[in-house]
Amino acid sequence: MRKIKKVMIANRGEIACRILRTLDRMGIASVMVYHAVDADSPAVRAASETVEIDGSTPVAAYLDMGRIIAACQETDADAVHPGFGFLAENAVFATRLAHEGIKFIGPSPENIELMGNKIKARSFCIDNGFPLAPSVTEAGAGEQFAVQAGKIGVPLLIKAAAGGGGKGMQIVRDLDNLEAAIQLAKAAALRSFGDDVVYAERYEEKPRHIEVQVLADEFGNVVHLGERECSIQRRFQKIIEESPAPRLESDLRERICATAVEITRKAGYRNAGTVEFLLAPDGDFFFLEMNTRIQVEHPVTEMVTGIDLVEMQIRVAQGEYLPFNQDQVKTEGHAIELRLYAEDPANDFLPTTGPLLAYSLPVGGSVRVDDGFSEGMKVTSAFDPMLAKLITHGATRNEAIERARKAIADTLVLGITTNVDYLARIIAHPAFAAGQIHTGFIPQYGNDFDSPLLTKDQRDLLLAAAALSSREFTNPEFEAIEPYTSIGNWRN
Amino acid sequence: MHHRLKLLDKYYDITVHHRSAKHLVQIGDAEPRCAVLSVTDSGDHTIQLGEQRTRVCVKVKGEMVYIRAFGQTFDLRIVNPVEQAGLSVKGGSNKARAPMPGVVVDIHVAEGEHIVKGQSMMAIESMKILTTIQAPRQGKVAKIHFAPGQSFEKGAILVTLCPEDE
């Protein structure tokens, strides 16, 4: 076992801040690469050592393997934590690091290769008898792809083989639109992942997205840290996650978690990973994919288990045994995460950009905030529009929701349109409180989340506040030209 | 001072009258009311208008006024006089503008091509989201302002149509 001495954080924003916190607590030195646009970010300000990197775009800088490896060598970093996104699921990067004698804090290149490619992952599941939704791969069906996809029936989902995060996914509800959807999905796949191979699978109406956090060491020990419910999604992307999943019978929960552990074991996987399942209303569940990295929503698992997942990633990467077995993993209470995005829910959740004129989030007590922004920063289109994650814990689900409600009421973000008010309305919804959630929750109850109407008194107060806070209205220099000032009568 | 404010897609004419240290705010044709915006100990504001009163957080940037009140966040915009004049003129649909900053992915029409209302003219992507820019009306494409791969800011003119009488 060789202890890791210095970790290069090859990421930015909130996840870079979060990784840094654990490294500091463990007493491991750290260094961070950054692009100039992030120079004033909290992550870069918090880092004790930084290396500036450049690229044709800011994103390209964080994807530049050669430059990041060189930065490791310049700074004597002996390990890299990739966070999520960017190079986190890039087998080539993991391989190149291994050749340079630098540890990749994550799974092996073979693990990434297997699970990163949806088609390989699916055939792995088929070969090993793990549950899968009916599907057709373009690679397998060739020119018969559209015909065979049509045979699965509608609704049908067309997805990139190489991708994740819902990028470019297409739902087909009418087979007449199948060909067009395939072409759109292929174009999106090529653009996002450099590979236009797609596959089609049965689309379940009202399913739940349940995922299981797993941890595995190099010695074949595998444990799960329970499940996360991630069904509240818009544009196929999660915005609210919780653990444990509400309304999940304990025997079904155990079967899902056990299946995740078996998949992890069979894949020879090591380090932290997440096995995602689709849970149909009838209790059938299907493997969706395995994410070979730390997830955005990992804090809810940390809040209920008390386990620091980044610490476990580092300890496993430096060759330690998992410090606990399955029976020693205990969960307590309930945790819920709200993702704050710079986006406009009233305009189809399109990303928004602008300055954070006011930005404050409530931290402390049962509230955890993971973020990488501070007041005065500008949100640009250079990166993902997530601003922050607000995570609350409670003894019960109701208590966690109530604390989330209070936390979001104490959140102030001005200067840019965000989904803060929208999140507040979702968690206040009776169907959410009842745990009646599925991935179609937002479309189903969509109108319930519209902004409530203002009363005339409220409207007038807003208009008066805006007028009195604006120099355009109150600057006396302008006032002199108004005739009523000279004639001493304020009525015009 | 007299200005027009936009709140939740509606326009309001507001006049602020100064009477020594006080402000009187008149909304549309309603009776002017005494209004006070004061800072609280916590740094928030309290707005009082006539008998009504509430706590607000306010930030101003250029023509935008951002307010959090009643558990909601609002953006109000001070409409500048030029735009105010333009509001009464019909049309303005010769230009398709970018709803958000992004990158052009694909172009579906050619300059000089006749198009129908709703026809997809361009595919754009911002972060992870793919959207098409649709023709606001039927007509003829005058100019395509960006090529695939080029990026643009919010509000940029993406496609211009020939004026309707052509």
XYZ file of C-alpha atoms in Angstrom:
658
model
C 0.000 0.000 0.000
C 1.360 3.393 -1.015
C -0.210 6.346 0.776
C -1.380 9.181 -1.449
C 0.580 12.342 -0.607
C -0.830 14.971 -2.904
C -4.033 15.023 -4.932
C -4.618 16.973 -8.122
C -8.268 18.069 -8.321
C -9.036 17.966 -12.033
C -12.360 19.753 -11.738
C -13.954 23.031 -10.743
C -16.924 24.574 -8.949
C -18.793 22.933 -6.110
C -17.336 19.442 -6.514
C -13.782 20.844 -6.413
C -14.655 22.643 -3.160
C -16.195 19.494 -1.774
C -13.184 17.276 -2.611
C -10.864 19.889 -1.140
C -12.722 19.810 2.190
C -12.123 16.076 2.575
C -8.464 16.323 1.539
C -7.910 19.078 4.107
C -9.593 17.025 6.810
C -7.474 13.966 5.926
C -4.313 16.080 5.933
C -3.529 15.286 2.296
C -1.943 18.068 0.226
C -3.902 19.264 -2.785
C -3.429 21.167 -6.006
C -6.072 22.379 -8.406
C -6.021 23.155 -12.115
C -8.146 26.056 -13.245
C -9.046 28.065 -16.304
C -8.774 31.853 -16.119
C -12.585 32.253 -16.052
C -12.550 30.469 -12.681
C -9.668 32.460 -11.212
C -11.916 34.234 -8.695
C -14.075 31.231 -7.842
C -14.321 29.948 -4.255
C -12.654 26.662 -5.318
C -9.544 28.376 -6.647
C -9.465 30.798 -3.721
C -9.648 27.889 -1.272
C -6.911 25.839 -2.950
C -3.439 26.070 -1.439
C -1.754 25.397 -4.776
C -3.079 25.980 -8.274
C -1.966 25.583 -11.865
C -3.592 27.675 -14.573
C -4.529 25.751 -17.707
C -5.782 27.039 -21.018
C -7.828 25.765 -23.924
C -9.854 26.832 -26.941
C -12.825 27.055 -24.553
C -12.915 26.865 -20.738
C -14.400 23.366 -20.972
C -11.618 22.292 -23.345
C -9.043 23.320 -20.733
C -10.559 20.937 -18.169
C -10.558 18.180 -20.798
C -6.889 18.623 -21.740
C -5.377 15.378 -20.427
C -1.834 16.154 -21.511
C -1.823 19.501 -19.759
C -3.392 18.126 -16.589
C -0.894 15.247 -16.431
C 1.945 17.743 -16.937
C 0.487 19.849 -14.112
C 0.576 16.773 -11.844
C 4.241 16.246 -12.700
C 5.120 19.910 -12.190
C 3.549 19.874 -8.741
C 4.466 16.309 -7.658
C 0.835 15.266 -7.331
C 0.737 11.466 -7.060
C -3.024 11.095 -7.532
C -5.896 12.749 -9.420
C -9.469 13.157 -8.238
C -11.561 13.798 -11.349
C -14.826 14.762 -9.609
C -17.727 14.263 -12.029
C -18.098 15.328 -15.650
C -14.991 16.351 -17.602
C -12.469 13.456 -17.408
C -14.199 11.504 -14.631
C -15.368 8.688 -16.896
C -12.582 8.742 -19.435
C -10.764 5.403 -19.614
C -7.968 6.904 -21.728
C -7.245 9.444 -19.018
C -7.180 6.750 -16.319
C -4.833 4.653 -18.485
C -2.497 7.531 -19.230
C -2.288 8.414 -15.537
C -1.444 4.800 -14.719
C 1.404 4.889 -17.270
C 2.796 7.966 -15.559
C 2.585 6.320 -12.156
C -0.183 8.666 -10.999
C -3.181 7.160 -9.188
C -6.614 7.814 -10.612
C -9.037 8.112 -7.689
C -11.788 6.081 -9.248
C -12.302 2.732 -10.906
C -9.913 0.940 -13.264
C -9.806 1.857 -16.966
C -11.429 -1.539 -17.661
C -14.321 -0.713 -15.298
C -14.837 2.648 -17.002
C -14.619 1.065 -20.430
C -17.206 -1.573 -19.556
C -19.750 0.679 -17.865
C -19.051 3.876 -19.802
C -20.261 2.321 -23.005
C -23.985 1.630 -22.619
C -23.940 -1.156 -25.168
C -21.077 -3.027 -23.506
C -22.723 -2.526 -20.127
C -25.991 -3.898 -21.449
C -24.440 -6.975 -22.985
C -22.570 -7.536 -19.724
C -25.949 -7.526 -17.937
C -27.528 -9.820 -20.520
C -24.605 -12.269 -20.280
C -24.880 -12.339 -16.503
C -28.654 -12.451 -16.217
C -29.166 -9.003 -14.694
C -32.558 -7.398 -15.411
C -32.766 -5.148 -18.484
C -35.619 -3.325 -20.234
C -36.367 -4.554 -23.773
C -33.986 -2.820 -26.158
C -32.297 -2.870 -29.531
C -28.795 -1.675 -30.228
C -27.809 -0.040 -33.463
C -24.553 -1.961 -33.420
C -26.435 -5.276 -33.109
C -29.297 -4.583 -35.518
C -27.403 -2.633 -38.197
C -29.691 -1.529 -41.011
C -32.600 -3.266 -39.315
C -32.254 -0.927 -36.305
C -35.337 1.207 -37.017
C -37.446 -1.845 -37.840
C -36.420 -3.738 -34.744
C -36.754 -0.649 -32.545
C -40.291 -0.229 -33.890
C -41.095 -3.787 -32.843
C -40.476 -2.947 -29.175
C -43.476 -0.641 -29.535
C -44.131 2.871 -28.271
C -43.316 4.755 -26.192
C -39.692 4.268 -27.106
C -36.529 6.010 -25.969
C -33.584 6.652 -28.319
C -30.301 7.308 -26.527
C -26.601 7.748 -27.279
C -24.592 4.585 -26.669
C -21.597 6.501 -25.362
C -23.374 9.152 -23.348
C -25.126 9.986 -20.148
C -26.943 12.796 -18.417
C -29.877 12.669 -20.785
C -28.030 14.497 -23.531
C -29.856 14.218 -26.834
C -32.380 11.594 -25.669
C -35.530 11.322 -27.771
C -38.918 9.877 -26.818
C -40.952 8.409 -29.656
C -44.702 8.115 -29.094
C -45.642 7.641 -32.716
C -43.649 5.318 -34.971
C -44.048 7.811 -37.834
C -41.569 10.006 -35.960
C -39.097 7.199 -35.308
C -36.737 7.886 -38.204
C -36.526 11.617 -37.411
C -35.904 10.889 -33.730
C -33.087 8.473 -34.575
C -31.423 11.097 -36.758
C -31.744 13.773 -34.033
C -30.378 11.436 -31.370
C -27.463 10.445 -33.632
C -26.597 14.056 -34.359
C -26.730 14.902 -30.657
C -24.638 11.848 -29.770
C -21.982 12.737 -32.311
C -21.816 16.289 -31.049
C -21.701 15.465 -27.366
C -19.687 12.285 -27.333
C -17.947 12.119 -30.705
C -19.745 8.865 -31.463
C -23.118 8.685 -33.217
C -24.083 5.125 -32.230
C -27.484 5.026 -30.521
C -29.790 2.440 -29.035
C -33.505 2.177 -28.470
C -35.268 0.905 -25.381
C -38.781 0.550 -24.053
C -39.898 3.741 -22.346
C -41.870 3.095 -19.160
C -44.573 5.578 -18.253
C -44.428 6.718 -14.626
C -41.354 4.752 -13.611
C -39.119 5.701 -10.724
C -35.409 6.298 -10.955
C -33.784 4.445 -8.079
C -30.028 4.213 -7.813
C -27.730 2.419 -5.420
C -24.453 3.760 -4.075
C -21.792 1.056 -4.030
C -18.248 0.944 -2.702
C -15.691 -1.718 -3.574
C -12.069 -2.197 -2.618
C -9.247 -3.938 -4.487
C -9.787 -7.123 -2.500
C -13.220 -7.951 -3.797
C -15.173 -6.494 -0.869
C -18.340 -4.777 -2.058
C -20.937 -2.951 0.020
C -23.896 -0.761 -0.822
C -24.784 2.411 1.066
C -28.478 2.211 0.352
C -30.482 3.723 -2.438
C -31.348 7.194 -3.650
C -34.664 8.232 -5.150
C -33.950 10.546 -8.102
C -37.272 10.651 -9.915
C -37.910 14.388 -9.808
C -36.428 15.335 -13.143
C -36.842 17.906 -15.850
C -35.327 17.406 -19.288
C -34.214 13.943 -18.078
C -32.007 15.529 -15.468
C -32.457 15.215 -11.722
C -33.306 18.250 -9.627
C -34.401 16.660 -6.320
C -32.918 13.514 -4.801
C -33.451 11.787 -1.501
C -32.390 8.829 0.554
C -33.937 6.489 1.463
C -36.507 6.206 -1.336
C -40.046 6.817 -0.039
C -42.721 4.117 -0.349
C -40.308 1.313 -1.176
C -41.120 -2.054 0.395
C -38.174 -3.369 2.341
C -37.917 -6.651 0.416
C -37.907 -4.780 -2.922
C -35.323 -2.367 -1.549
C -33.139 -5.288 -0.516
C -33.461 -6.963 -3.899
C -32.513 -3.768 -5.722
C -29.513 -3.128 -3.476
C -28.402 -6.764 -3.670
C -28.602 -6.646 -7.477
C -26.418 -3.522 -7.473
C -23.838 -5.270 -5.302
C -23.869 -8.336 -7.587
C -23.385 -6.192 -10.712
C -20.485 -4.410 -9.009
C -18.891 -7.674 -7.912
C -19.362 -9.389 -11.273
C -17.842 -6.404 -13.077
C -14.735 -6.619 -10.899
C -15.425 -3.018 -10.038
C -13.463 -1.055 -7.483
C -13.918 2.356 -5.854
C -17.220 4.252 -5.590
C -19.924 3.766 -8.179
C -23.639 4.105 -8.681
C -25.902 1.512 -10.218
C -29.017 3.117 -11.661
C -32.305 1.278 -12.031
C -35.664 2.004 -13.524
C -38.409 0.821 -11.179
C -41.696 0.147 -12.953
C -44.990 0.705 -11.092
C -45.493 -3.077 -10.937
C -42.246 -3.567 -8.975
C -40.137 -4.807 -11.890
C -36.789 -3.094 -11.994
C -34.273 -2.809 -14.799
C -30.601 -1.873 -14.960
C -30.185 1.539 -16.591
C -26.487 2.222 -16.276
C -23.594 2.310 -13.868
C -21.893 5.610 -13.230
C -18.217 5.078 -12.550
C -17.641 8.195 -10.473
C -18.917 10.198 -7.534
C -22.429 11.481 -8.300
C -23.787 15.016 -7.986
C -26.343 13.695 -5.475
C -23.866 11.769 -3.278
C -24.439 14.093 -0.266
C -27.835 12.558 0.566
C -26.117 9.198 1.055
C -23.432 10.838 3.188
C -26.083 12.540 5.320
C -27.909 9.288 6.152
C -24.874 6.991 6.498
C -22.382 9.434 8.033
C -19.785 8.083 5.576
C -17.580 10.494 3.604
C -17.634 9.036 0.108
C -14.663 11.055 -1.144
C -12.609 9.783 1.802
C -13.607 6.215 0.908
C -12.618 6.820 -2.723
C -9.174 7.989 -1.622
C -8.664 5.167 0.887
C -9.675 2.497 -1.608
C -7.484 4.115 -4.282
C -4.444 3.905 -2.015
C -5.079 0.222 -1.516
C -6.870 0.120 1.825
C -9.529 -2.397 2.729
C -13.042 -1.029 3.091
C -13.220 -0.161 6.813
C -16.678 -1.706 7.237
C -18.755 -4.609 5.996
C -22.389 -4.500 4.906
C -23.758 -5.143 8.398
C -21.795 -2.204 9.751
C -23.371 0.254 7.318
C -26.201 1.920 9.231
C -28.502 4.594 7.959
C -30.238 7.167 10.069
C -33.130 9.444 9.201
C -33.820 10.944 5.816
C -31.936 13.344 3.565
C -33.107 15.406 0.629
C -31.145 17.408 -1.913
C -32.430 20.332 -3.978
C -30.378 21.404 -6.967
C -30.414 25.130 -7.567
C -30.024 25.909 -11.235
C -29.607 29.118 -13.196
C -32.578 28.366 -15.408
C -36.063 29.623 -16.110
C -38.786 27.096 -15.231
C -41.364 29.351 -16.930
C -39.376 29.178 -20.163
C -38.929 25.431 -20.530
C -36.045 25.388 -18.012
C -33.712 27.124 -20.425
C -30.417 28.063 -18.801
C -30.014 31.682 -17.772
C -26.887 33.769 -17.412
C -26.128 36.894 -15.451
C -24.543 38.319 -12.338
C -25.183 37.062 -8.824
C -26.063 40.468 -7.361
C -27.240 38.825 -4.172
C -26.343 35.256 -3.253
C -26.767 33.727 0.163
C -27.675 30.237 1.255
C -28.390 29.055 4.792
C -25.692 26.713 6.138
C -25.527 24.943 9.463
C -27.562 22.686 11.656
C -29.207 20.059 9.509
C -28.536 22.007 6.314
C -25.545 21.326 4.087
C -24.741 23.531 1.116
C -22.358 22.369 -1.592
C -21.655 25.203 -3.967
C -18.924 26.912 -5.894
C -20.263 30.414 -6.337
C -20.143 33.594 -4.323
C -21.911 36.924 -4.496
C -20.726 39.121 -7.340
C -19.725 36.228 -9.602
C -21.225 35.925 -13.039
C -23.006 32.822 -14.255
C -21.978 32.271 -17.865
C -22.861 29.708 -20.490
C -19.328 28.270 -20.295
C -20.308 25.514 -17.842
C -23.242 23.565 -16.489
C -25.877 25.938 -15.015
C -26.037 24.307 -11.561
C -25.481 26.929 -8.864
C -25.637 24.959 -5.652
C -26.980 21.926 -3.847
C -29.016 22.402 -0.717
C -29.131 19.235 1.375
C -31.166 18.776 4.545
C -31.443 15.927 7.002
C -34.250 15.010 9.366
C -35.277 12.138 11.597
C -38.156 11.504 9.197
C -38.882 12.365 5.586
C -41.381 15.003 6.688
C -38.798 16.640 8.898
C -36.215 16.656 6.084
C -38.788 18.236 3.738
C -39.773 20.829 6.338
C -36.111 21.765 6.824
C -35.655 21.979 3.059
C -38.683 24.250 2.891
C -37.219 26.513 5.562
C -33.763 26.457 3.921
C -35.129 27.435 0.552
C -37.147 30.250 2.129
C -33.875 31.545 3.590
C -32.120 31.333 0.216
C -31.578 34.561 -1.670
C -30.367 34.665 -5.257
C -30.959 37.925 -7.137
C -29.727 39.089 -10.512
C -30.452 35.944 -12.466
C -33.524 33.803 -12.977
C -33.254 30.548 -11.011
C -35.412 27.565 -10.103
C -35.403 28.404 -6.368
C -39.103 29.297 -6.142
C -39.965 26.369 -8.387
C -38.186 23.906 -6.084
C -40.070 25.361 -3.137
C -43.384 24.728 -4.880
C -42.440 21.131 -5.764
C -41.590 20.169 -2.197
C -44.758 21.883 -0.960
C -46.909 19.785 -3.318
C -49.187 17.197 -1.644
C -48.134 14.475 -4.115
C -44.496 15.063 -3.246
C -45.253 14.992 0.468
C -47.077 11.693 -0.081
C -44.063 10.270 -1.900
C -46.180 9.762 -5.028
C -43.253 10.479 -7.295
C -42.098 9.182 -10.642
C -39.964 10.537 -13.470
C -43.056 12.088 -15.096
C -43.913 14.006 -11.921
C -43.052 17.435 -13.322
C -45.002 17.043 -16.591
C -47.950 15.530 -14.675
C -48.291 18.292 -12.104
C -46.581 20.986 -14.189
C -49.287 23.635 -13.863
C -49.346 23.284 -10.083
C -45.805 24.635 -9.986
C -46.559 27.857 -11.862
C -45.956 31.054 -9.912
C -48.984 31.974 -7.777
C -50.820 35.098 -8.878
C -50.070 38.342 -7.128
C -52.751 40.331 -5.371
C -53.107 43.969 -6.406
C -51.605 45.096 -3.090
C -48.595 42.835 -3.568
C -48.134 44.019 -7.125
C -48.261 47.671 -6.076
C -45.719 47.094 -3.299
C -43.328 45.512 -5.807
C -43.740 48.383 -8.255
C -43.194 50.955 -5.492
C -40.099 49.120 -4.195
C -38.669 48.948 -7.720
C -39.373 52.619 -8.389
C -37.869 53.825 -5.123
C -34.741 51.702 -5.443
C -33.993 52.881 -8.957
C -32.043 56.073 -9.553
C -34.003 56.596 -12.733
C -37.016 57.421 -10.609
C -35.484 59.070 -7.599
C -32.501 61.018 -8.916
C -33.355 64.672 -8.172
C -31.336 65.841 -11.195
C -34.026 64.420 -13.395
C -36.722 65.838 -11.229
C -35.969 69.448 -12.078
C -37.306 69.061 -15.585
C -40.678 67.877 -14.377
C -43.210 70.686 -14.607
C -45.023 69.813 -11.399
C -41.994 70.741 -9.308
C -42.127 74.320 -10.484
C -45.841 74.696 -10.200
C -45.911 73.060 -6.782
C -48.561 70.541 -7.701
C -47.767 66.867 -7.791
C -50.776 66.000 -9.916
C -50.064 66.019 -13.602
C -40.103 61.052 -12.685
C -42.319 59.073 -14.932
C -41.337 55.631 -16.184
C -42.784 52.436 -17.411
C -42.046 49.227 -15.487
C -42.448 45.702 -16.768
C -43.500 43.089 -14.210
C -44.594 39.549 -15.142
C -45.083 40.485 -18.820
C -47.291 43.480 -18.030
C -46.438 47.163 -18.275
C -47.212 49.746 -15.616
C -46.815 53.506 -15.761
C -45.292 54.746 -12.548
C -44.739 58.324 -11.458
C -42.690 59.249 -8.425
C -43.430 62.680 -6.974
C -41.054 64.225 -4.491
C -42.561 66.173 -1.628
C -39.691 67.408 0.554
C -38.241 64.206 2.076
C -41.177 62.031 1.059
C -42.007 60.164 -2.093
C -45.443 59.799 -3.526
C -45.850 56.891 -5.884
C -48.567 56.905 -8.482
C -49.344 53.685 -10.339
C -51.241 54.287 -13.554
C -54.156 56.620 -12.886
C -54.545 55.633 -9.246
C -54.320 58.147 -6.440
C -50.652 58.797 -5.478
C -49.709 57.155 -2.196
C -46.956 57.911 0.249
C -44.134 55.371 -0.170
C -41.080 54.672 1.990
C -38.279 52.200 1.276
C -36.237 51.728 4.433
C -33.328 49.478 5.371
C -33.865 46.984 8.184
C -31.251 45.866 10.725
C -30.616 42.686 8.745
C -29.833 44.687 5.608
C -33.132 43.873 3.902
C -35.608 46.534 2.976
C -39.120 47.311 4.062
C -41.428 48.908 1.555
C -44.431 50.828 2.764
C -47.027 52.053 0.308
C -50.019 53.781 1.870
C -51.262 51.309 4.474
C -49.506 48.285 2.953
C -46.111 47.122 4.097
C -43.797 44.170 3.460
C -40.177 43.069 3.720
C -38.243 42.890 0.476
C -34.718 42.202 -0.769
C -33.876 44.472 -3.692
C -30.927 44.650 -6.073
C -30.660 46.978 -9.058
C -28.458 46.481 -12.093
C -28.883 48.785 -15.065
C -32.493 48.703 -16.162
C -33.264 45.595 -14.088
C -34.635 45.574 -10.558
C -34.555 42.201 -8.782
C -36.831 41.715 -5.798
C -37.503 38.862 -3.422
C -40.800 39.243 -1.593
C -43.820 37.090 -0.670
C -41.612 33.974 -0.936
C -40.993 34.612 -4.608
C -38.353 36.208 -6.783
C -39.295 38.861 -9.329
C -37.454 40.745 -12.032
C -38.806 44.130 -12.988
C -37.488 46.041 -15.917
C -37.480 49.780 -16.423
C -38.573 50.210 -20.011
C -36.440 52.791 -21.792
C -38.189 55.504 -23.819
C -37.012 54.200 -27.195
C -38.405 50.776 -26.520
C -41.520 52.348 -25.054
C -42.109 54.102 -28.355
C -41.527 50.865 -30.262
C -44.072 48.962 -28.212
C -46.955 50.599 -30.003
C -45.606 49.696 -33.456
C -46.745 46.308 -34.718
C -44.366 43.771 -36.208
C -40.712 43.382 -35.305
C -40.935 39.739 -36.276
C -38.408 40.020 -39.080
C -35.719 38.793 -36.722
C -35.365 35.515 -34.881
C -33.319 36.136 -31.778
C -31.416 33.741 -29.509
C -33.492 32.830 -26.446
C -30.257 32.029 -24.576
C -26.536 32.040 -25.232
C -25.288 29.002 -27.116
C -23.785 27.445 -30.205
C -25.276 26.877 -33.662
C -25.525 23.167 -34.338
C -27.179 23.015 -37.712
C -28.894 25.285 -40.219
C -32.064 24.023 -41.862
C -32.842 26.840 -44.311
C -30.928 28.806 -46.934
C -30.847 32.529 -47.599
C -33.540 33.346 -50.129
C -35.577 30.254 -49.224
C -39.339 30.605 -48.719
C -40.451 29.262 -45.371
C -43.691 28.660 -43.527
C -44.573 29.744 -39.999
C -43.179 27.357 -37.389
C -40.665 25.804 -39.767
C -37.383 24.885 -38.107
C -34.706 27.287 -39.318
C -31.798 26.436 -37.079
C -30.785 23.989 -34.343
C -28.926 25.508 -31.431
C -27.457 24.087 -28.264
C -26.788 25.758 -24.955
C -25.050 23.582 -22.403
C -26.896 20.296 -22.652
C -30.048 21.515 -24.319
C -30.872 21.235 -27.988
C -33.541 23.601 -29.318
C -34.755 24.609 -32.744
C -35.347 28.174 -33.827
C -38.662 28.319 -35.646
C -39.871 30.793 -38.215
C -42.027 33.457 -36.476
C -44.146 33.784 -39.629
C -44.115 32.725 -43.258
C -41.789 34.568 -45.581
C -38.382 34.542 -47.159
C -35.024 34.156 -45.404
C -32.972 37.332 -45.855
C -29.883 36.486 -43.855
C -28.455 33.764 -41.636
C -26.138 35.427 -39.150
C -24.184 32.470 -37.771
C -22.560 29.335 -39.154
C -22.613 25.912 -37.441
C -20.118 25.846 -34.587
C -20.307 29.567 -33.977
C -21.432 30.785 -30.581
C -23.716 33.683 -29.778
C -25.006 35.625 -26.793
C -28.573 35.835 -25.554
C -30.667 38.132 -27.741
C -28.354 37.874 -30.759
C -30.127 37.982 -34.114
C -29.842 34.493 -35.586
C -31.965 34.746 -38.726
C -33.479 37.757 -40.466
C -36.527 37.441 -42.712
C -37.309 39.711 -45.642
C -39.857 42.417 -44.771
C -43.415 41.146 -45.129
C -44.393 43.189 -48.153
C -41.663 41.621 -50.333
